PDB file of C-alpha atoms in Angstrom:
ATOM      1  CA  MET T1277     109.683  23.920  -2.208  1.00  0.00           C
ATOM      2  CA  GLU T1278     107.206  23.707  -4.654  1.00  0.00           C
ATOM      3  CA  ASN T1279     109.779  22.473  -7.383  1.00  0.00           C
ATOM      4  CA  ASN T1280     110.345  19.467  -5.128  1.00  0.00           C
ATOM      5  CA  LEU T1281     106.653  18.691  -4.735  1.00  0.00           C
ATOM      6  CA  ASN T1282     106.445  18.483  -8.455  1.00  0.00           C
ATOM      7  CA  GLN T1283     109.170  16.323  -9.122  1.00  0.00           C
ATOM      8  CA  GLU T1284     107.879  13.939  -6.216  1.00  0.00           C
ATOM      9  CA  THR T1285     104.363  14.176  -8.086  1.00  0.00           C
ATOM     10  CA  ASN T1286     106.065  13.282 -11.697  1.00  0.00           C
ATOM     11  CA  ILE T1287     108.309  10.440 -10.074  1.00  0.00           C
ATOM     12  CA  VAL T1288     105.214   8.924  -8.493  1.00  0.00           C
ATOM     13  CA  ALA T1289     103.154   9.552 -11.813  1.00  0.00           C
ATOM     14  CA  GLU T1290     106.030   7.716 -13.424  1.00  0.00           C
ATOM     15  CA  GLY T1291     106.510   4.613 -11.462  1.00  0.00           C
ATOM     16  CA  PHE T1292     109.536   2.603 -10.857  1.00  0.00           C
ATOM     17  CA  THR T1293     108.634   0.498 -14.175  1.00  0.00           C
ATOM     18  CA  THR T1294     106.530   0.249 -17.203  1.00  0.00           C
ATOM     19  CA  THR T1295     104.472  -2.990 -17.695  1.00  0.00           C
ATOM     20  CA  ASP T1296     106.721  -3.954 -20.542  1.00  0.00           C
ATOM     21  CA  ALA T1297     109.765  -3.987 -18.573  1.00  0.00           C
ATOM     22  CA  MET T1298     108.011  -5.887 -15.885  1.00  0.00           C
ATOM     23  CA  LEU T1299     106.831  -8.635 -18.419  1.00  0.00           C
ATOM     24  CA  ILE T1300     110.410  -8.727 -19.943  1.00  0.00           C
ATOM     25  CA  HIS T1301     111.931  -9.029 -16.194  1.00  0.00           C
ATOM     26  CA  TRP T1302     108.974 -12.176 -15.695  1.00  0.00           C
ATOM     27  CA  GLN T1303     110.027 -13.797 -18.957  1.00  0.00           C
ATOM     28  CA  GLY T1304     113.356 -13.625 -18.122  1.00  0.00           C
ATOM     29  CA  HIS T1305     112.970 -15.897 -14.826  1.00  0.00           C
ATOM     30  CA  ARG T1306     110.616 -17.792 -16.833  1.00  0.00           C
ATOM     31  CA  ARG T1307     113.381 -18.889 -19.308  1.00  0.00           C
ATOM     32  CA  LEU T1308     115.966 -19.514 -16.302  1.00  0.00           C
ATOM     33  CA  THR T1309     113.170 -21.589 -14.577  1.00  0.00           C
ATOM     34  CA  ARG T1310     112.772 -23.761 -17.771  1.00  0.00           C
ATOM     35  CA  LYS T1311     116.554 -24.233 -17.961  1.00  0.00           C
ATOM     36  CA  VAL T1312     116.407 -25.630 -14.139  1.00  0.00           C
ATOM     37  CA  ILE T1313     113.707 -27.963 -15.532  1.00  0.00           C
ATOM     38  CA  GLU T1314     115.791 -29.188 -18.159  1.00  0.00           C
ATOM     39  CA  ALA T1315     118.767 -29.803 -15.868  1.00  0.00           C
ATOM     40  CA  PHE T1316     116.535 -32.444 -13.985  1.00  0.00           C
ATOM     41  CA  PRO T1317     117.295 -35.986 -14.788  1.00  0.00           C
ATOM     42  CA  GLU T1318     113.056 -36.975 -15.729  1.00  0.00           C
ATOM     43  CA  ASP T1319     112.505 -39.720 -12.763  1.00  0.00           C
ATOM     44  CA  LYS T1320     114.232 -37.357 -10.194  1.00  0.00           C
ATOM     45  CA  LEU T1321     111.897 -34.237 -11.449  1.00  0.00           C
ATOM     46  CA  PHE T1322     108.874 -36.183 -10.270  1.00  0.00           C
ATOM     47  CA  THR T1323     110.305 -38.204  -7.102  1.00  0.00           C
ATOM     48  CA  TYR T1324     113.011 -36.531  -5.493  1.00  0.00           C
ATOM     49  CA  SER T1325     112.611 -34.285  -2.276  1.00  0.00           C
ATOM     50  CA  ILE T1326     114.652 -33.154   0.459  1.00  0.00           C
ATOM     51  CA  GLY T1327     113.319 -32.317   3.884  1.00  0.00           C
ATOM     52  CA  GLY T1328     109.594 -32.746   3.254  1.00  0.00           C
ATOM     53  CA  MET T1329     109.618 -30.229   0.150  1.00  0.00           C
ATOM     54  CA  ARG T1330     107.530 -31.468  -2.592  1.00  0.00           C
ATOM     55  CA  PRO T1331     109.099 -32.748  -5.881  1.00  0.00           C
ATOM     56  CA  PHE T1332     110.166 -29.893  -8.304  1.00  0.00           C
ATOM     57  CA  SER T1333     107.500 -31.245 -10.906  1.00  0.00           C
ATOM     58  CA  ALA T1334     104.749 -30.272  -8.064  1.00  0.00           C
ATOM     59  CA  MET T1335     106.223 -26.750  -7.847  1.00  0.00           C
ATOM     60  CA  ILE T1336     106.251 -26.113 -11.722  1.00  0.00           C
ATOM     61  CA  ASN T1337     102.701 -27.259 -11.895  1.00  0.00           C
ATOM     62  CA  GLU T1338     102.104 -24.520  -9.023  1.00  0.00           C
ATOM     63  CA  LEU T1339     103.669 -21.809 -10.886  1.00  0.00           C
ATOM     64  CA  VAL T1340     102.071 -23.012 -14.253  1.00  0.00           C
ATOM     65  CA  SER T1341      98.796 -22.712 -12.397  1.00  0.00           C
ATOM     66  CA  ILE T1342      98.797 -19.377 -10.777  1.00  0.00           C
ATOM     67  CA  ALA T1343     100.333 -17.763 -14.117  1.00  0.00           C
ATOM     68  CA  THR T1344      97.549 -18.985 -16.346  1.00  0.00           C
ATOM     69  CA  ILE T1345      94.803 -18.735 -13.968  1.00  0.00           C
ATOM     70  CA  GLY T1346      95.717 -15.757 -12.263  1.00  0.00           C
ATOM     71  CA  LEU T1347      96.405 -13.663 -15.280  1.00  0.00           C
ATOM     72  CA  GLN T1348      93.029 -15.184 -16.644  1.00  0.00           C
ATOM     73  CA  ASP T1349      91.214 -13.852 -13.610  1.00  0.00           C
ATOM     74  CA  LEU T1350      92.365 -10.432 -14.474  1.00  0.00           C
ATOM     75  CA  PHE T1351      89.779 -10.472 -16.974  1.00  0.00           C
ATOM     76  CA  LYS T1352      86.952 -12.186 -14.738  1.00  0.00           C
ATOM     77  CA  ASN T1353      84.817 -10.475 -12.160  1.00  0.00           C
ATOM     78  CA  THR T1354      85.096 -13.760 -10.177  1.00  0.00           C
ATOM     79  CA  PRO T1355      88.371 -15.397  -9.256  1.00  0.00           C
ATOM     80  CA  THR T1356      89.111 -18.585  -9.365  1.00  0.00           C
ATOM     81  CA  SER T1357      89.516 -19.875  -5.824  1.00  0.00           C
ATOM     82  CA  LEU T1358      92.775 -20.997  -4.803  1.00  0.00           C
ATOM     83  CA  SER T1359      91.616 -24.558  -3.757  1.00  0.00           C
ATOM     84  CA  ALA T1360      90.205 -24.858  -7.311  1.00  0.00           C
ATOM     85  CA  LEU T1361      93.883 -24.621  -8.767  1.00  0.00           C
ATOM     86  CA  GLN T1362      95.123 -28.167  -9.719  1.00  0.00           C
ATOM     87  CA  TYR T1363      98.150 -27.997  -7.423  1.00  0.00           C
ATOM     88  CA  HIS T1364      95.979 -27.451  -4.679  1.00  0.00           C
ATOM     89  CA  ARG T1365      93.978 -30.689  -5.000  1.00  0.00           C
ATOM     90  CA  ASP T1366      97.204 -32.783  -5.889  1.00  0.00           C
ATOM     91  CA  LYS T1367      96.260 -33.070  -9.190  1.00  0.00           C
ATOM     92  CA  LEU T1368      99.489 -33.212 -11.599  1.00  0.00           C
ATOM     93  CA  PRO T1369      98.470 -33.738 -15.058  1.00  0.00           C
ATOM     94  CA  LEU T1370     101.964 -33.524 -16.185  1.00  0.00           C
ATOM     95  CA  ALA T1371     103.500 -37.028 -16.221  1.00  0.00           C
ATOM     96  CA  THR T1372     106.526 -36.441 -18.066  1.00  0.00           C
ATOM     97  CA  LYS T1373     109.656 -33.886 -18.428  1.00  0.00           C
ATOM     98  CA  GLU T1374     108.577 -33.533 -22.190  1.00  0.00           C
ATOM     99  CA  GLU T1375     104.995 -32.422 -20.963  1.00  0.00           C
ATOM    100  CA  ILE T1376     106.282 -30.120 -18.194  1.00  0.00           C
ATOM    101  CA  LEU T1377     108.293 -28.378 -20.760  1.00  0.00           C
ATOM    102  CA  ASP T1378     105.350 -27.960 -23.162  1.00  0.00           C
ATOM    103  CA  SER T1379     103.277 -26.894 -21.018  1.00  0.00           C
ATOM    104  CA  TRP T1380     106.012 -24.084 -19.878  1.00  0.00           C
ATOM    105  CA  ASP T1381     106.123 -23.107 -23.218  1.00  0.00           C
ATOM    106  CA  LYS T1382     102.608 -22.779 -24.027  1.00  0.00           C
ATOM    107  CA  VAL T1383     102.098 -20.816 -20.539  1.00  0.00           C
ATOM    108  CA  THR T1384     104.784 -18.332 -22.117  1.00  0.00           C
ATOM    109  CA  VAL T1385     102.526 -17.811 -24.862  1.00  0.00           C
ATOM    110  CA  ILE T1386      99.335 -17.161 -22.773  1.00  0.00           C
ATOM    111  CA  ILE T1387     101.245 -14.668 -20.552  1.00  0.00           C
ATOM    112  CA  ASN T1388     102.479 -12.780 -23.444  1.00  0.00           C
ATOM    113  CA  THR T1389      99.139 -12.861 -25.199  1.00  0.00           C
ATOM    114  CA  LEU T1390      97.323 -11.761 -22.014  1.00  0.00           C
ATOM    115  CA  TRP T1391      99.776  -8.962 -20.809  1.00  0.00           C
ATOM    116  CA  ALA T1392      99.244  -7.531 -24.045  1.00  0.00           C
ATOM    117  CA  GLN T1393      95.693  -7.372 -23.659  1.00  0.00           C
ATOM    118  CA  LEU T1394      95.731  -5.833 -19.902  1.00  0.00           C
ATOM    119  CA  PRO T1395      94.645  -1.859 -19.916  1.00  0.00           C
ATOM    120  CA  GLN T1396      97.856  -0.007 -18.162  1.00  0.00           C
ATOM    121  CA  GLU T1397      95.326   1.262 -15.654  1.00  0.00           C
ATOM    122  CA  SER T1398      94.317  -2.396 -14.506  1.00  0.00           C
ATOM    123  CA  PHE T1399      97.963  -2.779 -12.971  1.00  0.00           C
ATOM    124  CA  TYR T1400      96.863   0.141 -10.398  1.00  0.00           C
ATOM    125  CA  GLU T1401      93.729  -1.573  -9.301  1.00  0.00           C
ATOM    126  CA  VAL T1402      93.160  -3.372  -6.128  1.00  0.00           C
ATOM    127  CA  ILE T1403      91.934  -6.767  -6.882  1.00  0.00           C
ATOM    128  CA  LYS T1404      91.624 -10.204  -4.924  1.00  0.00           C
ATOM    129  CA  ALA T1405      93.456 -12.713  -6.157  1.00  0.00           C
ATOM    130  CA  PHE T1406      92.180 -16.189  -6.294  1.00  0.00           C
ATOM    131  CA  GLY T1407      89.418 -14.632  -4.056  1.00  0.00           C
ATOM    132  CA  GLU T1408      91.792 -14.578  -1.112  1.00  0.00           C
ATOM    133  CA  PHE T1409      94.876 -12.152  -1.644  1.00  0.00           C
ATOM    134  CA  GLU T1410      93.951  -8.260  -1.777  1.00  0.00           C
ATOM    135  CA  GLY T1411      96.319  -5.988  -3.334  1.00  0.00           C
ATOM    136  CA  VAL T1412      97.414  -4.049  -6.181  1.00  0.00           C
ATOM    137  CA  THR T1413      97.654  -6.018  -9.391  1.00  0.00           C
ATOM    138  CA  SER T1414     101.266  -5.092 -10.045  1.00  0.00           C
ATOM    139  CA  ASP T1415     102.159  -6.086  -6.725  1.00  0.00           C
ATOM    140  CA  ILE T1416     100.262  -9.354  -7.018  1.00  0.00           C
ATOM    141  CA  ILE T1417     102.449 -10.128 -10.350  1.00  0.00           C
ATOM    142  CA  LEU T1418     105.421  -9.172  -8.179  1.00  0.00           C
ATOM    143  CA  TYR T1419     104.224 -11.836  -5.793  1.00  0.00           C
ATOM    144  CA  TRP T1420     103.811 -14.611  -8.445  1.00  0.00           C
ATOM    145  CA  ILE T1421     107.517 -13.775  -9.933  1.00  0.00           C
ATOM    146  CA  ASP T1422     108.781 -13.754  -5.953  1.00  0.00           C
ATOM    147  CA  ASN T1423     106.819 -17.358  -5.686  1.00  0.00           C
ATOM    148  CA  GLU T1424     108.758 -18.723  -9.009  1.00  0.00           C
ATOM    149  CA  ILE T1425     112.073 -17.433  -7.897  1.00  0.00           C
ATOM    150  CA  HIS T1426     111.583 -19.130  -4.363  1.00  0.00           C
ATOM    151  CA  HIS T1427     110.326 -22.475  -5.957  1.00  0.00           C
ATOM    152  CA  ARG T1428     113.327 -22.059  -8.571  1.00  0.00           C
ATOM    153  CA  ALA T1429     115.950 -21.820  -5.598  1.00  0.00           C
ATOM    154  CA  GLN T1430     114.405 -25.162  -4.257  1.00  0.00           C
ATOM    155  CA  GLY T1431     115.259 -26.573  -7.549  1.00  0.00           C
ATOM    156  CA  TYR T1432     118.710 -25.413  -7.048  1.00  0.00           C
ATOM    157  CA  VAL T1433     118.892 -27.142  -3.971  1.00  0.00           C
ATOM    158  CA  TYR T1434     117.813 -30.455  -5.584  1.00  0.00           C
ATOM    159  CA  LEU T1435     120.202 -30.288  -8.202  1.00  0.00           C
ATOM    160  CA  ARG T1436     123.014 -29.497  -6.381  1.00  0.00           C
ATOM    161  CA  ALA T1437     121.766 -32.456  -3.963  1.00  0.00           C
ATOM    162  CA  LEU T1438     121.807 -34.645  -6.901  1.00  0.00           C
ATOM    163  CA  GLY T1439     125.584 -33.670  -8.026  1.00  0.00           C
ATOM    164  CA  ILE T1440     124.109 -31.470 -10.894  1.00  0.00           C
ATOM    165  CA  GLN T1441     125.636 -27.886 -11.763  1.00  0.00           C
ATOM    166  CA  PRO T1442     122.419 -25.848 -11.857  1.00  0.00           C
ATOM    167  CA  PRO T1443     122.409 -22.830 -14.537  1.00  0.00           C
ATOM    168  CA  ALA T1444     123.746 -19.619 -13.620  1.00  0.00           C
ATOM    169  CA  PHE T1445     121.380 -17.799 -11.280  1.00  0.00           C
ATOM    170  CA  TRP T1446     121.806 -14.456 -13.307  1.00  0.00           C
ATOM    171  CA  ASP T1447     121.527 -16.306 -16.870  1.00  0.00           C
ATOM    172  CA  ARG T1448     118.036 -15.074 -17.792  1.00  0.00           C
ATOM    173  CA  TYR T1449     118.319 -15.226 -21.485  1.00  0.00           C
TER     174      TYR T1449
END
């Protein structure tokens, strides 16, 4: 029985994944989302919608806001409120597909830079993301990734409805 307890303790201490693996996983999803952005005709990126969903450009603006401001907030004592994010104020500063892709690439660099500065123990701390959502940092980051996957899936629906074959969902390289 004592051996089983020690094994359980080691499993809990080691965790399921590493912070480096989590970053690689997230960046794989970001590469795929970038391919979905590239697949959109420019005019449809900003105007096309189905069933009351936002245009894909608005969804991308949300993902950009959450990733950059969310990670930056991990270094501040006072988080940015959700209502202060650009996408919540219906402010879309990105007006062309090229601007969206450039912004996406800049966010990739920001994520890599900030990630490297996060102390390992911060991934296990309880925080309040955007001053509203309390949880363990790693769980909140996983939510951001889930949110990206959700919006990318909406982009897939749009592309298919437009008669465009989206990138393979498993192609994150």
